[in-house]
mmCIF file of C-alpha atoms in Angstrom:
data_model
loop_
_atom_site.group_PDB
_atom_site.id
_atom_site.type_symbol
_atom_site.label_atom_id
_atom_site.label_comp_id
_atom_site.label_asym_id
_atom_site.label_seq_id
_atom_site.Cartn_x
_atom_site.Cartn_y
_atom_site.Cartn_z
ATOM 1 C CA UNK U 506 3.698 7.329 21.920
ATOM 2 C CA UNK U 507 5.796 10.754 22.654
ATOM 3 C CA UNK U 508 8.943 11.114 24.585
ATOM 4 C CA UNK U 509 10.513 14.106 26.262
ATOM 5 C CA UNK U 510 12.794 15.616 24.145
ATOM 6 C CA UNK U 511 15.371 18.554 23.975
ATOM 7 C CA UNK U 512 13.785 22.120 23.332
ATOM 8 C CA UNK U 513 15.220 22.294 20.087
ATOM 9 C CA UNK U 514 14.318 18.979 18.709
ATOM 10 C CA UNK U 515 10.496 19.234 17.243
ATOM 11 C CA UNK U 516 10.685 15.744 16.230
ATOM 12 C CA UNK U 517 8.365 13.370 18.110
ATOM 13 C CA UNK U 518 9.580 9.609 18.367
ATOM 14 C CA UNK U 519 7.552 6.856 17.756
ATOM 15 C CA UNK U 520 9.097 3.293 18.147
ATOM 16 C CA UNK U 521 12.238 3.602 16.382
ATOM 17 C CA UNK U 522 11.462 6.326 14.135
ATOM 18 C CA UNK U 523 11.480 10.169 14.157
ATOM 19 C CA UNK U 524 7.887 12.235 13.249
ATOM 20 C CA UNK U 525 7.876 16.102 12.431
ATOM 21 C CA UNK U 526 5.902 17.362 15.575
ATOM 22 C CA UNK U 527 2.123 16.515 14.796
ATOM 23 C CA UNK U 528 -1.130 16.803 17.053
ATOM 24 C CA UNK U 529 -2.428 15.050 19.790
ATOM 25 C CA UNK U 530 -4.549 11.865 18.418
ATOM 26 C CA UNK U 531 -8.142 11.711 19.218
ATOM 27 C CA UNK U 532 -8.567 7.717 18.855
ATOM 28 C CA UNK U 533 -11.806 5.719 19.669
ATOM 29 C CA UNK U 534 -12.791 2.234 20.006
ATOM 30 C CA UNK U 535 -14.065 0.477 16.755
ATOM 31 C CA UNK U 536 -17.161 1.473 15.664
ATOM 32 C CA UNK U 537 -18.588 -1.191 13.236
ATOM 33 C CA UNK U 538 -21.374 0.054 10.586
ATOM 34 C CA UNK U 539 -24.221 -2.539 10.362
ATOM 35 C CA UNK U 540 -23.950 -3.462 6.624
ATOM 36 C CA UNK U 541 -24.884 -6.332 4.663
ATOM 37 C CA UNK U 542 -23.484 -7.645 0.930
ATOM 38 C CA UNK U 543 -24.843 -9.085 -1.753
ATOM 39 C CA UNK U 544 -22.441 -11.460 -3.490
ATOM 40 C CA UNK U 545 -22.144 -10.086 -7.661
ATOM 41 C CA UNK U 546 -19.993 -12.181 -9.568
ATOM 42 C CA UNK U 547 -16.597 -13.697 -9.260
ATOM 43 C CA UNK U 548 -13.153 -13.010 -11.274
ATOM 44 C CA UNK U 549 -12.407 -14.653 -13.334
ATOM 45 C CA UNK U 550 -15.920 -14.777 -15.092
ATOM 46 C CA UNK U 551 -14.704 -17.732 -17.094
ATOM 47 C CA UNK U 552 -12.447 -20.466 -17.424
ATOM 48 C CA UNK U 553 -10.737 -19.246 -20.342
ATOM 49 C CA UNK U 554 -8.607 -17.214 -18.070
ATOM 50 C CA UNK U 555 -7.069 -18.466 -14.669
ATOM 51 C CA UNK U 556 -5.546 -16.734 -11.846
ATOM 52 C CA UNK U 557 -2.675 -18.660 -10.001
ATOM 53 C CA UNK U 558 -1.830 -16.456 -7.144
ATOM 54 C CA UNK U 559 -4.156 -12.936 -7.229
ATOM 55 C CA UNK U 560 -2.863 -10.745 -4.347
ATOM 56 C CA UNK U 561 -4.318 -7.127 -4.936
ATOM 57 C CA UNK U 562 -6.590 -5.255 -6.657
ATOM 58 C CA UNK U 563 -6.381 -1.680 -8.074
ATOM 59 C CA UNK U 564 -8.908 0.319 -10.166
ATOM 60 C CA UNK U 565 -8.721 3.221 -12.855
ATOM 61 C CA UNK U 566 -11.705 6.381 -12.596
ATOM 62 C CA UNK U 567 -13.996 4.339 -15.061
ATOM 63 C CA UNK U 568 -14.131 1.455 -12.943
ATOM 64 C CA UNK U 569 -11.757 -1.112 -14.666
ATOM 65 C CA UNK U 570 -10.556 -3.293 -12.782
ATOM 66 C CA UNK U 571 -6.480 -4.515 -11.889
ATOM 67 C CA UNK U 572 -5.506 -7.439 -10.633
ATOM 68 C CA UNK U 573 -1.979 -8.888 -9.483
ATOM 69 C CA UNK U 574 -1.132 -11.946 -10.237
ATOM 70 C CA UNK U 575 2.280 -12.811 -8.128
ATOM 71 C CA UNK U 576 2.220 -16.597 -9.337
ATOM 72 C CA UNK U 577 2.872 -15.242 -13.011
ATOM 73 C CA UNK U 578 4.356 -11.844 -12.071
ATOM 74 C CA UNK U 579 2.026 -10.223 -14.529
ATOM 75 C CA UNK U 580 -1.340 -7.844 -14.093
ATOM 76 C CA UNK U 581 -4.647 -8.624 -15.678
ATOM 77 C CA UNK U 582 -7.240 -5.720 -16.678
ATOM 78 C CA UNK U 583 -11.177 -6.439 -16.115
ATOM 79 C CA UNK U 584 -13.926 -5.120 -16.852
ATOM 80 C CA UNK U 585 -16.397 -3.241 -14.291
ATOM 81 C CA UNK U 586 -18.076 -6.118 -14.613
ATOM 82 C CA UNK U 587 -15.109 -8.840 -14.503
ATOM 83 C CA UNK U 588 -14.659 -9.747 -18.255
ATOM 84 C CA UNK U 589 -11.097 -9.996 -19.033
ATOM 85 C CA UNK U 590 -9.403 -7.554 -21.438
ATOM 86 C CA UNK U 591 -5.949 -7.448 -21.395
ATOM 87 C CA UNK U 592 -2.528 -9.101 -19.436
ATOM 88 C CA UNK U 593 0.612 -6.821 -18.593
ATOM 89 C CA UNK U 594 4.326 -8.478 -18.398
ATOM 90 C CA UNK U 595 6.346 -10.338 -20.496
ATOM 91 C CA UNK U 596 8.030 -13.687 -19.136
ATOM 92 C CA UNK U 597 11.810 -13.592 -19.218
ATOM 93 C CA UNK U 598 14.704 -12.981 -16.890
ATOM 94 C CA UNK U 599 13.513 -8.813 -16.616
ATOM 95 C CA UNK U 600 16.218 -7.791 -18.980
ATOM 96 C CA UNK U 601 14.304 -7.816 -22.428
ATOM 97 C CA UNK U 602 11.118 -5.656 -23.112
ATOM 98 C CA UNK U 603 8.216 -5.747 -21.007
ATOM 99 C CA UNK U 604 9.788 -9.146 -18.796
ATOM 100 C CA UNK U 605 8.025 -8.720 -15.591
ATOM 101 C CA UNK U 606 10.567 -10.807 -12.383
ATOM 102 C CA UNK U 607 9.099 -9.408 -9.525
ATOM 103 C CA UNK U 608 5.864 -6.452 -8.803
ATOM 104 C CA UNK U 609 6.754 -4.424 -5.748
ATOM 105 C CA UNK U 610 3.970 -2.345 -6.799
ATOM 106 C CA UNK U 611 0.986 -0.679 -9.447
ATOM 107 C CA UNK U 612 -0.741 2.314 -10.743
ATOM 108 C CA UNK U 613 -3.134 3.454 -12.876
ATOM 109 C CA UNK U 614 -2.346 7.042 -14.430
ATOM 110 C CA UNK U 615 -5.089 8.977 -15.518
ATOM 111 C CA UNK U 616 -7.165 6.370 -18.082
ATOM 112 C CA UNK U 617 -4.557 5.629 -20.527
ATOM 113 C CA UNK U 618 -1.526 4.485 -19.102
ATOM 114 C CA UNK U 619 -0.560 1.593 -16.567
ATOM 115 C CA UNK U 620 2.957 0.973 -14.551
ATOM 116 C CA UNK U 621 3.950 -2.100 -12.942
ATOM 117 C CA UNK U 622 7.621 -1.944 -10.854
ATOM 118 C CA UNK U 623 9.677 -4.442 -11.150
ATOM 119 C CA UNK U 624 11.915 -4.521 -7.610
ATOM 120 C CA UNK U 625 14.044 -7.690 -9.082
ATOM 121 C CA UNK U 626 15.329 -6.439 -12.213
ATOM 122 C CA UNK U 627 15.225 -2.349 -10.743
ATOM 123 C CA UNK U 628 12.675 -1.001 -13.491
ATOM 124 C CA UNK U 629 9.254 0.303 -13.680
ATOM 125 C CA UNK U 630 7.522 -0.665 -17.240
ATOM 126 C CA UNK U 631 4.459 1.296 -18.476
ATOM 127 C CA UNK U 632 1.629 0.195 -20.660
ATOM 128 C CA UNK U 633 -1.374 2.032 -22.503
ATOM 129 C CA UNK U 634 -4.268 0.226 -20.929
ATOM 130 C CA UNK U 635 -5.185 -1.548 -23.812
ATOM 131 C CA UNK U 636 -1.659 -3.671 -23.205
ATOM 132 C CA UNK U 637 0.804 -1.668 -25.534
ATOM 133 C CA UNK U 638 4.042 -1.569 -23.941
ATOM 134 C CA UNK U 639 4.920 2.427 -23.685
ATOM 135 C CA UNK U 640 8.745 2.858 -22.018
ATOM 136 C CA UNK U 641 10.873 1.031 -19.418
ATOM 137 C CA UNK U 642 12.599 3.323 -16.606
ATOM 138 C CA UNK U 643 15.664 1.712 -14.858
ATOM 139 C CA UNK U 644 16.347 2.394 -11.381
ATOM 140 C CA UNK U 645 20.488 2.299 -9.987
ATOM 141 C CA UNK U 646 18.585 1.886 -6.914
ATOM 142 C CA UNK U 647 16.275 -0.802 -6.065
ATOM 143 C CA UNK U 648 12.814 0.953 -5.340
ATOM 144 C CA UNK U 649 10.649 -1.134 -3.170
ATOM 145 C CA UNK U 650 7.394 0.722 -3.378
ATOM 146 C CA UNK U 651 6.423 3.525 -6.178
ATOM 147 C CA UNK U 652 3.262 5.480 -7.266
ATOM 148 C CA UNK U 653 2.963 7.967 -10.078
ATOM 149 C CA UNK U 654 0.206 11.055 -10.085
ATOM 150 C CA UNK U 655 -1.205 12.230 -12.866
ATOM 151 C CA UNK U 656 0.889 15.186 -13.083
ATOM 152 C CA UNK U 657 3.780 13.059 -13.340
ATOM 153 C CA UNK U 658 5.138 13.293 -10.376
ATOM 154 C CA UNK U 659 6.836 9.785 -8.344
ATOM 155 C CA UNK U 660 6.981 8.809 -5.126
ATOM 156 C CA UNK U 661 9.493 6.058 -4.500
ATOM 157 C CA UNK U 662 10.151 4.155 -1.577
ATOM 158 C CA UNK U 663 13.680 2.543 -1.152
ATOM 159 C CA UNK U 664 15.045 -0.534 0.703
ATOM 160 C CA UNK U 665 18.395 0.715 1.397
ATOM 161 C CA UNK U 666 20.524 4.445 0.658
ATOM 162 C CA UNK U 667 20.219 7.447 2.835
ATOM 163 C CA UNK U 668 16.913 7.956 1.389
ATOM 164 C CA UNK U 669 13.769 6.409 2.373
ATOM 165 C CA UNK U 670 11.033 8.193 0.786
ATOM 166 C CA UNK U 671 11.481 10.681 -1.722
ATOM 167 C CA UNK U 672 9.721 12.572 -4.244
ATOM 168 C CA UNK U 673 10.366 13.322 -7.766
ATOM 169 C CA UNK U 674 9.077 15.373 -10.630
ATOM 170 C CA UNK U 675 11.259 16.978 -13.730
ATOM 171 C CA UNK U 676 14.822 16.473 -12.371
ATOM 172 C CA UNK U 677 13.518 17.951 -8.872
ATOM 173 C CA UNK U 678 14.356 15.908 -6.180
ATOM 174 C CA UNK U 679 12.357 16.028 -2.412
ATOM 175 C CA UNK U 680 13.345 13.692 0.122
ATOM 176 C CA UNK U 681 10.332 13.148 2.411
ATOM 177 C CA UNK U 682 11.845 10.569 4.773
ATOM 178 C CA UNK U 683 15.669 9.581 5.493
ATOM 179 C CA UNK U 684 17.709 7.209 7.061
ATOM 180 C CA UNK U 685 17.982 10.072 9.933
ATOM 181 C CA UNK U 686 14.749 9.842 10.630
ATOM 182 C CA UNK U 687 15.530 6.320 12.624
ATOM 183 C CA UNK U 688 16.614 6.448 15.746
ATOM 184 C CA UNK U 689 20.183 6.072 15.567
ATOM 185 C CA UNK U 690 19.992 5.313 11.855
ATOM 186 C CA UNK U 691 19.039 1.671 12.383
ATOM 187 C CA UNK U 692 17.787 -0.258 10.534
ATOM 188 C CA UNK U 693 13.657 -1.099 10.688
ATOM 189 C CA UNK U 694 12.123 -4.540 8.705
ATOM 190 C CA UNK U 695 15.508 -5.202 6.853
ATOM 191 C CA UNK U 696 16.425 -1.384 5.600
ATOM 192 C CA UNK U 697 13.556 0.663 6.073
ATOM 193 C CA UNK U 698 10.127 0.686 7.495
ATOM 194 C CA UNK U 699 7.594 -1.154 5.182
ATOM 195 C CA UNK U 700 4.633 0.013 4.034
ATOM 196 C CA UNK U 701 2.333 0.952 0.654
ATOM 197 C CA UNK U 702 1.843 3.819 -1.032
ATOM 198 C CA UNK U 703 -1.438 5.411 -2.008
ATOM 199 C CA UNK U 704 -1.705 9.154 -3.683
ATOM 200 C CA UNK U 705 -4.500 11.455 -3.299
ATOM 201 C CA UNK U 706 -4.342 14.345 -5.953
ATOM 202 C CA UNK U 707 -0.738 15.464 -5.612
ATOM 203 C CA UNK U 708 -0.134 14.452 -2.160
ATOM 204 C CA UNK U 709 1.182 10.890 -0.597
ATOM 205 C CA UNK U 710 -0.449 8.507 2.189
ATOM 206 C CA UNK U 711 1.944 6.434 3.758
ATOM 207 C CA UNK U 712 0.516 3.163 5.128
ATOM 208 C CA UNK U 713 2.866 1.362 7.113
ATOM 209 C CA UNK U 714 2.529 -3.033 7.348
ATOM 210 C CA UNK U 715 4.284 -3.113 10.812
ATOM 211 C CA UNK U 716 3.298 0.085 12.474
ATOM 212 C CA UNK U 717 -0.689 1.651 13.479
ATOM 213 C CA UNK U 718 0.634 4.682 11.402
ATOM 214 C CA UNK U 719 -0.503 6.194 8.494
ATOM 215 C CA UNK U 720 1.512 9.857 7.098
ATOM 216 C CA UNK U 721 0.214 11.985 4.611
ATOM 217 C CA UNK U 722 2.989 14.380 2.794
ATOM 218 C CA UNK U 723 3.019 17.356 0.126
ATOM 219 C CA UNK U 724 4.978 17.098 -2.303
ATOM 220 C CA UNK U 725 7.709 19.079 -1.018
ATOM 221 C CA UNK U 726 8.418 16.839 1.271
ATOM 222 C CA UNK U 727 6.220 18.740 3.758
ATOM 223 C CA UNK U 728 4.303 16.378 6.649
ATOM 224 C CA UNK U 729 0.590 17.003 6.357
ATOM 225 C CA UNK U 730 -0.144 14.429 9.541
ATOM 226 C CA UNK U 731 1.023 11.858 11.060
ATOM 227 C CA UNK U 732 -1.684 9.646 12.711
ATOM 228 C CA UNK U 733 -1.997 6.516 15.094
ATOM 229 C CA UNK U 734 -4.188 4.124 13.103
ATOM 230 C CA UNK U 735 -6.884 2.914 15.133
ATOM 231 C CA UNK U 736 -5.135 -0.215 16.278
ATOM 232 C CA UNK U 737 -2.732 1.595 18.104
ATOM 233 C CA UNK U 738 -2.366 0.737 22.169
ATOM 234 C CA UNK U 739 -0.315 1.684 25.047
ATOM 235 C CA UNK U 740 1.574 -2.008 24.416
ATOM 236 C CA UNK U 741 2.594 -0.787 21.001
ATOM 237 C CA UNK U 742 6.120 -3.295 20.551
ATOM 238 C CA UNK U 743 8.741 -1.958 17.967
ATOM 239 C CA UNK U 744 8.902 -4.588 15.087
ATOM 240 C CA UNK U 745 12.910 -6.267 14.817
ATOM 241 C CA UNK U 746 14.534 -7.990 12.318
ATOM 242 C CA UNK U 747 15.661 -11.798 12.893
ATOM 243 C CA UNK U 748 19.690 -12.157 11.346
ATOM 244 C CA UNK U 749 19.475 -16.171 10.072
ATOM 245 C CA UNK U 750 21.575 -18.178 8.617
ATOM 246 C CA UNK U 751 21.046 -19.670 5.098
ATOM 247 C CA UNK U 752 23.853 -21.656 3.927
ATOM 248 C CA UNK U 753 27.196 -19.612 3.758
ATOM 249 C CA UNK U 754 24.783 -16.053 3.342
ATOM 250 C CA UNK U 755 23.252 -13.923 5.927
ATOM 251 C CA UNK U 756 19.089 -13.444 5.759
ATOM 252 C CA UNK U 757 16.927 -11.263 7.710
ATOM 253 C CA UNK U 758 12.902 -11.093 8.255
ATOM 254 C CA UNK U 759 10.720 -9.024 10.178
ATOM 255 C CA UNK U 760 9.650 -9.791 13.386
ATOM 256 C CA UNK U 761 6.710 -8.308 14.886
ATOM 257 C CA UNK U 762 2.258 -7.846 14.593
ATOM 258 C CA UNK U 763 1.162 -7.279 11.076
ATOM 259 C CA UNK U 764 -1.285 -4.356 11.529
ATOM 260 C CA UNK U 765 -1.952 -3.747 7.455
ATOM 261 C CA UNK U 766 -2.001 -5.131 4.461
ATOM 262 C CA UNK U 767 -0.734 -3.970 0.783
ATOM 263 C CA UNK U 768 -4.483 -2.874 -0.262
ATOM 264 C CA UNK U 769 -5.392 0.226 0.016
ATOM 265 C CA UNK U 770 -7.586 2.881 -1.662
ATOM 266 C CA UNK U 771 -9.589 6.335 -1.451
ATOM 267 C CA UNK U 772 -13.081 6.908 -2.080
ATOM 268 C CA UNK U 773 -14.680 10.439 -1.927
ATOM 269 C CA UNK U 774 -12.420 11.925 0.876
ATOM 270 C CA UNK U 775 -12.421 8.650 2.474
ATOM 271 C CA UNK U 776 -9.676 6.251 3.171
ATOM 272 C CA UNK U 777 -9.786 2.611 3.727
ATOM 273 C CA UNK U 778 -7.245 0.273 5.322
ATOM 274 C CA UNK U 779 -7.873 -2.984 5.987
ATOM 275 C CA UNK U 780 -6.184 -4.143 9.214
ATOM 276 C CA UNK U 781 -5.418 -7.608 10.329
ATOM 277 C CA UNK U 782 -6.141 -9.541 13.508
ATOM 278 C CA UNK U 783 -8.234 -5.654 14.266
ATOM 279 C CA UNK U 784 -7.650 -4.796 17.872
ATOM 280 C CA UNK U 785 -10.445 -5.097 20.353
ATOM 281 C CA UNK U 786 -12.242 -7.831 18.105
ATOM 282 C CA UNK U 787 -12.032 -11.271 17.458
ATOM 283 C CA UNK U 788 -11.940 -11.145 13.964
ATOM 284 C CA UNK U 789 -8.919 -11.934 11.615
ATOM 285 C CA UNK U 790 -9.470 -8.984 9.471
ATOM 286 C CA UNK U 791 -11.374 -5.487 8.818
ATOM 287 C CA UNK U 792 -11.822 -2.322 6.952
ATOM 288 C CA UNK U 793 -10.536 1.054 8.352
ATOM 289 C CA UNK U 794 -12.266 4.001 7.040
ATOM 290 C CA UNK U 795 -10.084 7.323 8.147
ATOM 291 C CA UNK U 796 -10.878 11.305 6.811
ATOM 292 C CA UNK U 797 -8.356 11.761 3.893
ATOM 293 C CA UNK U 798 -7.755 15.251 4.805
ATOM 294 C CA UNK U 799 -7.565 15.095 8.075
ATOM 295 C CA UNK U 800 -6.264 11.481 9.041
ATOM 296 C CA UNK U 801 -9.561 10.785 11.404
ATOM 297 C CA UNK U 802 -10.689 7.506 11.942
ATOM 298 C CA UNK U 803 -14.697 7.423 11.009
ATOM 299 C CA UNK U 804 -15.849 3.674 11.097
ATOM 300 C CA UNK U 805 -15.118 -0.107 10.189
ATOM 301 C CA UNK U 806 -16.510 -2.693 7.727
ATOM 302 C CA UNK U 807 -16.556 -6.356 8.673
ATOM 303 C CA UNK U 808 -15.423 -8.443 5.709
ATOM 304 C CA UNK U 809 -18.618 -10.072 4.005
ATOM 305 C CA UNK U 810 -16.170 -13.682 4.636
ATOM 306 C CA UNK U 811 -13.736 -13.394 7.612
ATOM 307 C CA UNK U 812 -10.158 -14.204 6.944
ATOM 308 C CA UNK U 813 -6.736 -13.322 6.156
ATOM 309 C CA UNK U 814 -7.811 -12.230 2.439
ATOM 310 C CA UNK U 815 -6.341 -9.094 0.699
ATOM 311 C CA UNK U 816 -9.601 -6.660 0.533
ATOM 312 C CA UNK U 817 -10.093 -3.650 -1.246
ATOM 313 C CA UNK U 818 -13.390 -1.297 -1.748
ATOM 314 C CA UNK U 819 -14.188 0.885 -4.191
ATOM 315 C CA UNK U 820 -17.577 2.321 -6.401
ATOM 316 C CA UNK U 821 -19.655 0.541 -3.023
ATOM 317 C CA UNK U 822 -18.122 -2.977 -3.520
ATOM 318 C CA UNK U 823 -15.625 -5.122 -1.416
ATOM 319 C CA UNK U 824 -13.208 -7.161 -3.595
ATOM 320 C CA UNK U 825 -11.800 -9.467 -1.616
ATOM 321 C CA UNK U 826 -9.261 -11.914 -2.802
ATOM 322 C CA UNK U 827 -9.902 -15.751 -2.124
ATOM 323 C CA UNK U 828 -7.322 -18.576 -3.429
ATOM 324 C CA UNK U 829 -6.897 -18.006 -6.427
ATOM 325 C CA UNK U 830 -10.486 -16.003 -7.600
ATOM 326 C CA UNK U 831 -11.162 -12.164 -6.816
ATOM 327 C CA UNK U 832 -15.120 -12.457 -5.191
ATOM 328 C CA UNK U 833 -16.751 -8.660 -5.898
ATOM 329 C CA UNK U 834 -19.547 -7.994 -3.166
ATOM 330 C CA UNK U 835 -22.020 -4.917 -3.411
ATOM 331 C CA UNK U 836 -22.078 -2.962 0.483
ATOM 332 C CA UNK U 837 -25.443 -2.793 1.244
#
């Protein structure tokens, strides 16, 4: 994973990117807990209300539940207990009110206020919870990930620009990652290395999809850790990007292991990932739990159905999504 470098460069490389110097990593083999689950109830609750392509879940402090429906471009609220509440997102071509073309990502602020970005038509919208559409933000830049804290502050991830990762609250501007922070300013998974963005108080987890690496930053743009994720090995292959050819434009996709998914989220100091096609295992998919504050990795949880389904856990339940239902499991 490290190089030998100059005496005056305190950057480690990994792959194709440059790291702030950052400890040695204590990893371990998977270490499954023994749980069991009890299926509770399935969303949606009725048939009144239908999802058409659910891929991710998200959750407020009170328990509410968020989920993303990329056939509609649009987020529904839930209850705790799965009724439905409330939709967010307009249809339209993105350039009236509340017209939702594409979700590159979600957040909850606080219990009042919602954001969805829109990465097609370069705008984050906010609701109040209760579906009230609040303010639209335009972007010159196309963000493709970005989280708000409840202080305000954003963290924005971009596709393309000298900037990667940056930081933003009250006209102050932090960049956390550039494009010098590639090796020789290439390129990684068609402008930037991908990856989804979780906050924890004031600070920001970075979870990359194509990398075992997970970076935690202050605001200030200073690296708290930088940490192998517990599918890391000695074969560790760089993801490329594939140049085709459709029609008379050029198109690129990433080539290379998926190692995590867009779900993500942080329960009482702890951190959980879920990884795909987990390393040393023969299953297709898993939850990482890793020390928030530290970046440690503690223990796994074996999906209660095995398979390529986007998982999240939160209040001591797995939500894993299935087709085109969300199926809520208590961890026993």
């Amino acid at each position: 994973m490290t190089s030998c470098r100059p005496e005056d460069d305190t950057r480690i490389r990994f792959g194709r990117l440059y790291l702030d110097s950052f400890p040695e990593q204590n990893l371990q083999d998977r270490k499954f807990h023994n749980v069991s689950y009890e299926k509770l109830f399935t969303i949606p609750t009725t048939t009144d209300v239908f999802l058409y392509n659910p891929v991710a879940v998200f959750f407020d402090n009170k328990g509410y539940i968020y989920v993303i429906d990329d056939g509609v471009r649009k987020a529904l609220r839930f209850s705790p207990t799965g009724e439905y509440l409330t939709t967010y997102g307009e249809d339209g071509d993105g350039k009236g009110p509340g017209e939702i073309v594409g979700i590159g990502d979600f957040g909850v602020v606080g219990d009042s206020m919602v954001y969805i970005l829109d990465n097609v038509s370069y705008k984050v919208v906010f609701y109040s919870v209760d579906g009230i559409l609040l303010k639209e933000e335009p972007w010159d830049v196309p963000p493709r990930r970005y989280q708000q804290t409840i202080a305000g502050r954003q963290y924005v991830n971009y596709t393309y620009g000298p900037t990667v990762l940056e930081s933003r609250l009250d006209g102050e501007v932090n960049s956390l990652f550039s494009r010098s922070d590639l090796v020789n300013g290439e390129n990684v998974e068609m402008g930037g290395p991908d990856g989804f963005l979780i906050t924890s108080s004031e600070n920001l987890l970075w979870i990359f999809n194509r990398h075992p690496l997970l970076l935690q930053y202050r605001s200030d743009g200073t690296l708290v850790y930088a940490r192998t994720t517990v599918d890391y090995r000695d074969d560790f292959k760089e993801p490329g990007v594939e140049k085709l050819a459709m029609g008379a434009r050029q198109a690129f996709r990433p080539v290379g292991r998926l190692y995590h998914v867009r779900s993500g989220s942080i329960e009482q100091n702890e951190l959980f990932i879920q990884s795909i096609n987990p390393s040393g295992t023969k299953l297709l998919s898993a939850i990482d739990v890793y020390d928030v504050i530290s970046g440690d990795y503690k223990y796994s949880l074996p999906l209660p159905e095995d398979g390529p389904y986007s998982t999240t856990v939160q209040n001591g339940k797995m939500y894993l999504v299935k087709d085109s239902t969300v199926v809520v499991w208590k961890i026993n």
